[in-house]
Coordinates of C-alpha atoms in Angstrom, one line a residue:
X143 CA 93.1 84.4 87.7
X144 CA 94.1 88.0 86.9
X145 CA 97.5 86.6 86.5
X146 CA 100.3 86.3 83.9
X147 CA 102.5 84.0 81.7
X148 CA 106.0 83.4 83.2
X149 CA 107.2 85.1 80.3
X150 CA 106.0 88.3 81.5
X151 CA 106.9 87.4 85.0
X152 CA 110.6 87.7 83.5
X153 CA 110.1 91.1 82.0
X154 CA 107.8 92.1 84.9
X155 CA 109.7 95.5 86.4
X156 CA 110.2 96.0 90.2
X157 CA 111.9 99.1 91.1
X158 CA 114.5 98.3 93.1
X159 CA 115.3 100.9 95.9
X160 CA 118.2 100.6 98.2
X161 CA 116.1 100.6 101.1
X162 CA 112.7 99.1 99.4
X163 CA 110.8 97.0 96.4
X164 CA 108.4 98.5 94.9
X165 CA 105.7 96.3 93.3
X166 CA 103.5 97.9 90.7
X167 CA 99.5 97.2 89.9
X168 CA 100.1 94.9 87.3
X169 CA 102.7 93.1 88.4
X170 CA 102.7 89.0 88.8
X171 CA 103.9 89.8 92.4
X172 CA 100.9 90.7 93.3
X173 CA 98.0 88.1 92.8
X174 CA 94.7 89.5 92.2
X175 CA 91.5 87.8 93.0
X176 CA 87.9 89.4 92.4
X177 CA 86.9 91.8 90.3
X178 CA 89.3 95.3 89.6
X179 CA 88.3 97.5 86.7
X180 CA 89.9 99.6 84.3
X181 CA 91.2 101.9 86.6
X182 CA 92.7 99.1 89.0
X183 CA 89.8 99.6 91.2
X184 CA 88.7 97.0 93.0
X185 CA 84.5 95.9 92.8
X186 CA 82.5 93.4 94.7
X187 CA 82.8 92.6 99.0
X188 CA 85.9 89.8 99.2
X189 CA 87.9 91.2 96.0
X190 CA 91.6 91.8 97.2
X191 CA 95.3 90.4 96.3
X192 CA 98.2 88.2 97.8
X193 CA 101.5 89.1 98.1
X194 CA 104.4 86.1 98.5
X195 CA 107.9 87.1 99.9
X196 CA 110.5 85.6 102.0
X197 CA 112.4 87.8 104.8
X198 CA 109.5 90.3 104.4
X199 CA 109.6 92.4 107.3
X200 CA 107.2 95.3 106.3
X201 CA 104.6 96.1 103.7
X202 CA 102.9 100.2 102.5
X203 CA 100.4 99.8 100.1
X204 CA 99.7 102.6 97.9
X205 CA 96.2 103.7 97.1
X206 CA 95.2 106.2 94.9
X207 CA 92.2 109.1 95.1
X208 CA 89.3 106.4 93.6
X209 CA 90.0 104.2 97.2
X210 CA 86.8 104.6 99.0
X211 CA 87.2 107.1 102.3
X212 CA 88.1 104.6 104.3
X213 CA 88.0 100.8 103.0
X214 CA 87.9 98.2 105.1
X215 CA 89.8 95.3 104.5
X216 CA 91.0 91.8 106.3
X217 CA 94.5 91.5 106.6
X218 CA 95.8 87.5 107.0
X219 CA 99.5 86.4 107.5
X220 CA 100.5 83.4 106.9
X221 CA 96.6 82.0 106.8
X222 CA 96.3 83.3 110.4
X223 CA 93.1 84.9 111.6
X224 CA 91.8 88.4 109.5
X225 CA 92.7 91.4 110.9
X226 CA 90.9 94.5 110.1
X227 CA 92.8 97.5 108.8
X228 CA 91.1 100.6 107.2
X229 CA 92.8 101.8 104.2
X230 CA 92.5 105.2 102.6
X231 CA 94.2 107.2 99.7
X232 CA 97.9 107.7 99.9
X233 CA 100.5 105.0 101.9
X234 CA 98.9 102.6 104.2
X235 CA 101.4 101.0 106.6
X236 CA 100.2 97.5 107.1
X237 CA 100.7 95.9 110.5
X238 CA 101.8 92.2 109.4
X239 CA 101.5 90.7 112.8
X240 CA 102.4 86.8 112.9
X241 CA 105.6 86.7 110.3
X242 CA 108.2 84.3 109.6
X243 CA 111.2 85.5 111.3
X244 CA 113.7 83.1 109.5
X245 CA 115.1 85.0 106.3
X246 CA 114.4 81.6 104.2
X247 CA 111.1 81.6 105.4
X248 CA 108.3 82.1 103.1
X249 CA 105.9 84.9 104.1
X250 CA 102.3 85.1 102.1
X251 CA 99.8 88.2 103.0
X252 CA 96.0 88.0 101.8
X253 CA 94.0 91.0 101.8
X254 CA 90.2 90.8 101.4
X255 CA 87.5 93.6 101.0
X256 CA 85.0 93.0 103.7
X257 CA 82.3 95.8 102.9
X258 CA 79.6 95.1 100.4
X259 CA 80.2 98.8 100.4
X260 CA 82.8 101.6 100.6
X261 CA 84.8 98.7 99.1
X262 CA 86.7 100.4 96.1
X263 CA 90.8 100.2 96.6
X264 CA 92.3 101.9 93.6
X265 CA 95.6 99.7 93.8
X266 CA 99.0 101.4 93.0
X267 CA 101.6 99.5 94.4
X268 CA 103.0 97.5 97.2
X269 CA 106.1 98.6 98.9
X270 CA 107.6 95.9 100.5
X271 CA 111.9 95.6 102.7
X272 CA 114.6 95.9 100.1
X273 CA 116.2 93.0 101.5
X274 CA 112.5 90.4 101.0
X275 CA 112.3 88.5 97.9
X276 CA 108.9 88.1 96.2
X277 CA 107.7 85.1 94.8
X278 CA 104.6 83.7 92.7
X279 CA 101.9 82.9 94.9
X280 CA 100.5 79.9 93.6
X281 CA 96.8 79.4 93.7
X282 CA 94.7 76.8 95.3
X283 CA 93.0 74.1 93.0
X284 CA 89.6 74.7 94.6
X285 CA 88.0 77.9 93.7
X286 CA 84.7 78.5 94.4
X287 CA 82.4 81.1 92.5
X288 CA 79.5 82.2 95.3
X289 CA 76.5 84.9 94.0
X290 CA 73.9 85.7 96.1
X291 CA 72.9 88.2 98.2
X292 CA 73.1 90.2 101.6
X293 CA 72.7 86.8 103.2
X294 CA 76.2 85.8 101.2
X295 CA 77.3 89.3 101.8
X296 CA 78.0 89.3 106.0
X297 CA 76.1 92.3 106.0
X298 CA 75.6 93.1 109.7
X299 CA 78.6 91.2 110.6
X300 CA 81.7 92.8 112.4
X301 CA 84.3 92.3 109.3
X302 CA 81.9 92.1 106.6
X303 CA 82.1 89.1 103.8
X304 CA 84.9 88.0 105.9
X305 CA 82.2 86.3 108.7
X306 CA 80.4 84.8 105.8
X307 CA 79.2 81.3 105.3
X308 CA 80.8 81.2 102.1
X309 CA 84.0 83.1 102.7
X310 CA 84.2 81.1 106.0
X311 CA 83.8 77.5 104.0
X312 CA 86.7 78.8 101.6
X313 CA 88.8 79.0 104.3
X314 CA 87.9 75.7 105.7
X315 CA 88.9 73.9 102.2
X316 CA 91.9 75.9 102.0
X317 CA 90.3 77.2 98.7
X318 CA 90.3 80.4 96.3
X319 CA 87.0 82.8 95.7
X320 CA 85.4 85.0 94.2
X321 CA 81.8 86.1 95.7
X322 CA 79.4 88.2 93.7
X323 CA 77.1 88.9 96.9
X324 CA 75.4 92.2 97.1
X325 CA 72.6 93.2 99.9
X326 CA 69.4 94.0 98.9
X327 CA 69.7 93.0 95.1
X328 CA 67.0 90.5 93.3
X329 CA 67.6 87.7 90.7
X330 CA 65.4 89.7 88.4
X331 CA 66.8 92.5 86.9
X332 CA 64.6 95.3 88.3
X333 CA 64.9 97.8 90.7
X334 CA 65.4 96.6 94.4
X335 CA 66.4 97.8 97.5
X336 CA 68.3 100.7 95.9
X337 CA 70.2 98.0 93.7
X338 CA 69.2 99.6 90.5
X339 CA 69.7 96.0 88.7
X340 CA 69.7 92.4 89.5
X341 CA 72.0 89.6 89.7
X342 CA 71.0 87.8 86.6
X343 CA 72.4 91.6 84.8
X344 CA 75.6 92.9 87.6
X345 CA 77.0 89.0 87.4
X346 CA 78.5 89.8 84.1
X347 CA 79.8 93.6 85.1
X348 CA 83.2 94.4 86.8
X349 CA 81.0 96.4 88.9
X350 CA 78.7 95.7 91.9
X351 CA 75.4 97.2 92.4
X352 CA 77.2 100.6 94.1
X353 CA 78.8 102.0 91.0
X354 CA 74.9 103.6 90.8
X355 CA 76.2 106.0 93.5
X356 CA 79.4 106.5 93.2
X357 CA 79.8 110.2 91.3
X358 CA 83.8 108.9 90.0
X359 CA 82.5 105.3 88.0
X360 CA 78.9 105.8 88.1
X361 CA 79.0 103.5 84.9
X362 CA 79.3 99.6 84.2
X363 CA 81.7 97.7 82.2
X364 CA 81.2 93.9 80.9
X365 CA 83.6 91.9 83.7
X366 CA 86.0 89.5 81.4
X367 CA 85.5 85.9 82.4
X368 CA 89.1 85.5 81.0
X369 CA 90.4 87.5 83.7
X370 CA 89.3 84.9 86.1
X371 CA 90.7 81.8 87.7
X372 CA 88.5 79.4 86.3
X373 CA 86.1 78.2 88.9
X374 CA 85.6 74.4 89.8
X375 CA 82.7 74.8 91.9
X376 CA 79.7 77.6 91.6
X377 CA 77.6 78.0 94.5
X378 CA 74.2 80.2 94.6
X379 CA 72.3 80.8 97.3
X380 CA 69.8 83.9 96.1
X381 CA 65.9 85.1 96.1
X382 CA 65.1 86.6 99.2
X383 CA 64.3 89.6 98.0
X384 CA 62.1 88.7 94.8
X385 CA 59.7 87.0 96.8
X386 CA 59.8 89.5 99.7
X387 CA 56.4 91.6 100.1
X388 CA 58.0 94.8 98.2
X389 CA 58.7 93.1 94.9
X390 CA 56.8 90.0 95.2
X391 CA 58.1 88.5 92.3
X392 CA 55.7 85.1 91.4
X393 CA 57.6 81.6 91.1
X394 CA 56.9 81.0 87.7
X395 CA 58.8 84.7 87.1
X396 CA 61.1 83.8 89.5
X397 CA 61.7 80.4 88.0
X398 CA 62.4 81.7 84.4
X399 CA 65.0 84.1 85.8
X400 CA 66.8 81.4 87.4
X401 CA 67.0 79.1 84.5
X402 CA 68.2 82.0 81.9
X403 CA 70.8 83.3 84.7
X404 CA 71.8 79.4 85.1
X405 CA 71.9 78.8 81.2
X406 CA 74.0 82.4 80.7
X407 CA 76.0 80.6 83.6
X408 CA 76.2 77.2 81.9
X409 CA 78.3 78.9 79.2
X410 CA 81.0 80.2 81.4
X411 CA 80.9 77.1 83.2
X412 CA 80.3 74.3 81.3
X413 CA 82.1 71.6 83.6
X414 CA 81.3 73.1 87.0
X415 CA 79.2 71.1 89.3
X416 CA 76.4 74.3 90.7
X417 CA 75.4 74.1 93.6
X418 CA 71.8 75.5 94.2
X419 CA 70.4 76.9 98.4
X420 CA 67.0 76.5 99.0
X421 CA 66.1 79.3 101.3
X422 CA 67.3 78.8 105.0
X423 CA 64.5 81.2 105.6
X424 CA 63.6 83.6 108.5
X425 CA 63.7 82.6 111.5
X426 CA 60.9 84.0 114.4
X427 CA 61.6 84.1 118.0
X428 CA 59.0 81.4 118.8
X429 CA 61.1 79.2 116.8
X430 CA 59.2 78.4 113.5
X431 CA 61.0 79.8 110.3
X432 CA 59.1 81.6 107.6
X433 CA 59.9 79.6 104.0
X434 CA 59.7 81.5 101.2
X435 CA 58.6 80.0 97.5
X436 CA 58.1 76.4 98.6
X437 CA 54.8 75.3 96.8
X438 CA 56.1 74.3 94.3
X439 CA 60.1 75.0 94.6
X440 CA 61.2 76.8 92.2
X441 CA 64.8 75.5 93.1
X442 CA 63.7 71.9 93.0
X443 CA 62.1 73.0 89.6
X444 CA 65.1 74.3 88.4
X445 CA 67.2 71.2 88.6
X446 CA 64.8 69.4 88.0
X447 CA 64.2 71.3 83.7
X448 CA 68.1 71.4 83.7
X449 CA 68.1 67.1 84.2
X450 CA 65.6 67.3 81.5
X451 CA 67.8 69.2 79.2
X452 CA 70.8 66.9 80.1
X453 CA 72.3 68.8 82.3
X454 CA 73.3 66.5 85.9
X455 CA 76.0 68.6 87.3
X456 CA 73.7 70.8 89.4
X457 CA 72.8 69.8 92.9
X458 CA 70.5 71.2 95.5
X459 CA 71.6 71.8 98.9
X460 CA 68.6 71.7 100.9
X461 CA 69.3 74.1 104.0
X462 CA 65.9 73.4 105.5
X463 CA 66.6 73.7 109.1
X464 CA 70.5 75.2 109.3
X465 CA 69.3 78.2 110.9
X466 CA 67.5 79.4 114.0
X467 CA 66.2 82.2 115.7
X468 CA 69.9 81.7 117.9
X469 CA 72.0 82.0 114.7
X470 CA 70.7 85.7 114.2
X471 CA 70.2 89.1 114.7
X472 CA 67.2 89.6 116.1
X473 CA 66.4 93.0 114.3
X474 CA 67.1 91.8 111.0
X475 CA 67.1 87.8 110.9
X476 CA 70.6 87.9 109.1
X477 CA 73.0 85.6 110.2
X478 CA 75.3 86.6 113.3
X479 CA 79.1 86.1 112.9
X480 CA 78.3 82.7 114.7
X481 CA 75.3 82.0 112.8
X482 CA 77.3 82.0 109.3
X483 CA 79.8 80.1 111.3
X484 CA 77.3 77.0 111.6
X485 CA 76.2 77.1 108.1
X486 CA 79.5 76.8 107.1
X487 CA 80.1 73.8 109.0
X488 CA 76.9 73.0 107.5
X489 CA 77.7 73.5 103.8
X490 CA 81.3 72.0 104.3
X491 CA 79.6 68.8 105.6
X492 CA 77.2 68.2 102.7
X493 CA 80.3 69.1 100.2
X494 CA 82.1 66.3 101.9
X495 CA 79.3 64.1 101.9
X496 CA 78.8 64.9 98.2
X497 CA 82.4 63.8 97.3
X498 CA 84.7 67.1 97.9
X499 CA 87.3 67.1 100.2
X500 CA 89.2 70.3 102.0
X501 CA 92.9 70.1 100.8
X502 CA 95.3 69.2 103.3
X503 CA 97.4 71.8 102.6
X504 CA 97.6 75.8 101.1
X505 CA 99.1 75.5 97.4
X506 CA 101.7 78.4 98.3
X507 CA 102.7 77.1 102.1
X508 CA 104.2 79.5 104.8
X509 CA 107.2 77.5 105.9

């Protein structure tokens, strides 16, 4: 939870215009989920913030000259569907289709990153009616923590994360997030598909994989766990690209990664149930799927030596058989926005089945 005592809530300052409120980076106003670094730049596909007002009747967000040329981000009011609005440097008028029209209404705006790139808004402020009246927004008690790859990421998909299994599933528990997904990248900490490190290094930075290229923050800084809202659930679904052919990386290697990255996890999380994907593989047109380190598992392993060790909260969700050649592209075998729909329904079945329920309600309503 980038968030802040009520004390400082008090004290917060919102510039009170005649005709407008303006609501500073910073302020408890504005709810920030994801990662955002020193420079309030956001980091990571899904990062973003939610804003809570009654009678709010329009909203400019103010970006400033770090915001990637344009951002794409998903725009939700009220928990209605995402809407896609590209963003840029400057004042964004943001269309806020689907409002409250009752002045003692309650309003609540969620807006999401949905590239895995081009995904750095540089937040200033929010501008919001002079006449609305912010509120808190109040955070859900499920929050999941996803890492994994482009197969986590929605790359390929029409908005991004925002199609994603994981973002999808979420939704459908009327939970929080914060997904650590980046295309192309390995567990191992090597050099892979341009990512120039690995999961089990970029986890722990405020910055994804693309700070590499980017000429303004072409640097890394350690992300602060106390930042965070802490997680209840972690979920990892990740190693599609060690063992691809390029990197080949063996299962014993493979293995050894994973149980570092889930004992450097362990710390941060020492309650949390993890969740652990087998590999839904990829799928062929003649319908068999290609599995990919099955003999032995390395996943199976790796609860397995964390039992031994004590450690029973970590499950594996065995995805054998979710996907098919219908649930993908057929040029790349990633999921289609369909496709990430089913594992979803999927992944939110086995949660249920393992004893977690979707909450009946959002923890800040729009009534």
């Amino acid at each position: 939870m980038l968030g802040y005592s009520f004390v400082t809530l008090a004290l917060a300052c919102i510039a009170l215009a005649q005709s407008s409120i303006v609501i500073p980076y910073g302020n408890p106003y504005l709810y920030l989920n994801g990662r955002w670094d020193e420079t309030d730049t956001s980091w990571w596909t899904g990062t973003g913030f939610k804003l809570v007002a009654k009678n709010l009747k329009e909203m400019t967000v103010y970006l400033g000259a770090l915001t990637s040329q344009p951002a794409s981000v998903g725009v939700s009011v009220n928990y209605g569907a995402w809407q896609t609005v590209n963003l840029t440097a400057g004042a964004n008028a943001v269309p806020l289709d689907g409002l409250n029209s009752s002045p003692l209404s309650t309003n609540v705006i969620r807006v999401a990153n949905e590239g895995w790139q081009n995904n750095n808004i540089q937040l200033e402020a929010v501008e919001i009616n002079g006449d609305a009246v912010p509120e808190v927004y109040t955070p859900s008690p499920v929050n999941f923590q996803f890492i994994g790859d482009s197969l986590s990421a929605g790359q390929y998909c029409v908005q991004g994360v925002i199609n994603a299994w994981n973002f999808v599933t979420a939704e459908n528990f009327k939970a929080e997030h914060s997904i650590q997904a980046q295309p192309g990248v390995c567990l191992t900490d090597i050099e892979c598909w341009g990512n120039i490190h690995g999961q089990s290094y970029e986890f722990f930075q405020a910055e994804d994989d693309g700070y590499y290229n980017d000429a303004k923050h072409n640097y890394t800084t350690p992300w602060n766990f106390a930042r965070d809202l802490p997680a209840t659930h972690v979920v990892i679904h990740i190693g599609a690209n060690d063992a691809s052919t390029q990197y080949n990386i063996s299962e014993p290697s493979f293995l050894s990664t994973y149980e570092t990255f889930v004992t450097e996890l362990r710390v941060l999380y020492p309650t949390q149930p993890f969740f652990i994907f087998t590999p839904w593989g990829w799928p062929a047109p003649d319908g068999t799927v290609g599995y990919y380190y099955t003999s032995p598992s390395p996943y199976v392993q790796l609860i397995e030596n964390r039992n031994a060790l004590g450690d029973y909260n970590i499950f594996l969700v065995n995805t054998t058989g979710w996907v098919s050649w219908a649930d993908v592209f057929p040029t790349n075998q990633h999921p289609t926005e369909e496709g990430h729909v089913k594992i979803a329904a999927q992944f939110s079945t086995w949660l249920t089945e393992w004893g977690l329920f979707p909450q009946t309600s959002w923890a800040t309503p729009a009534v």
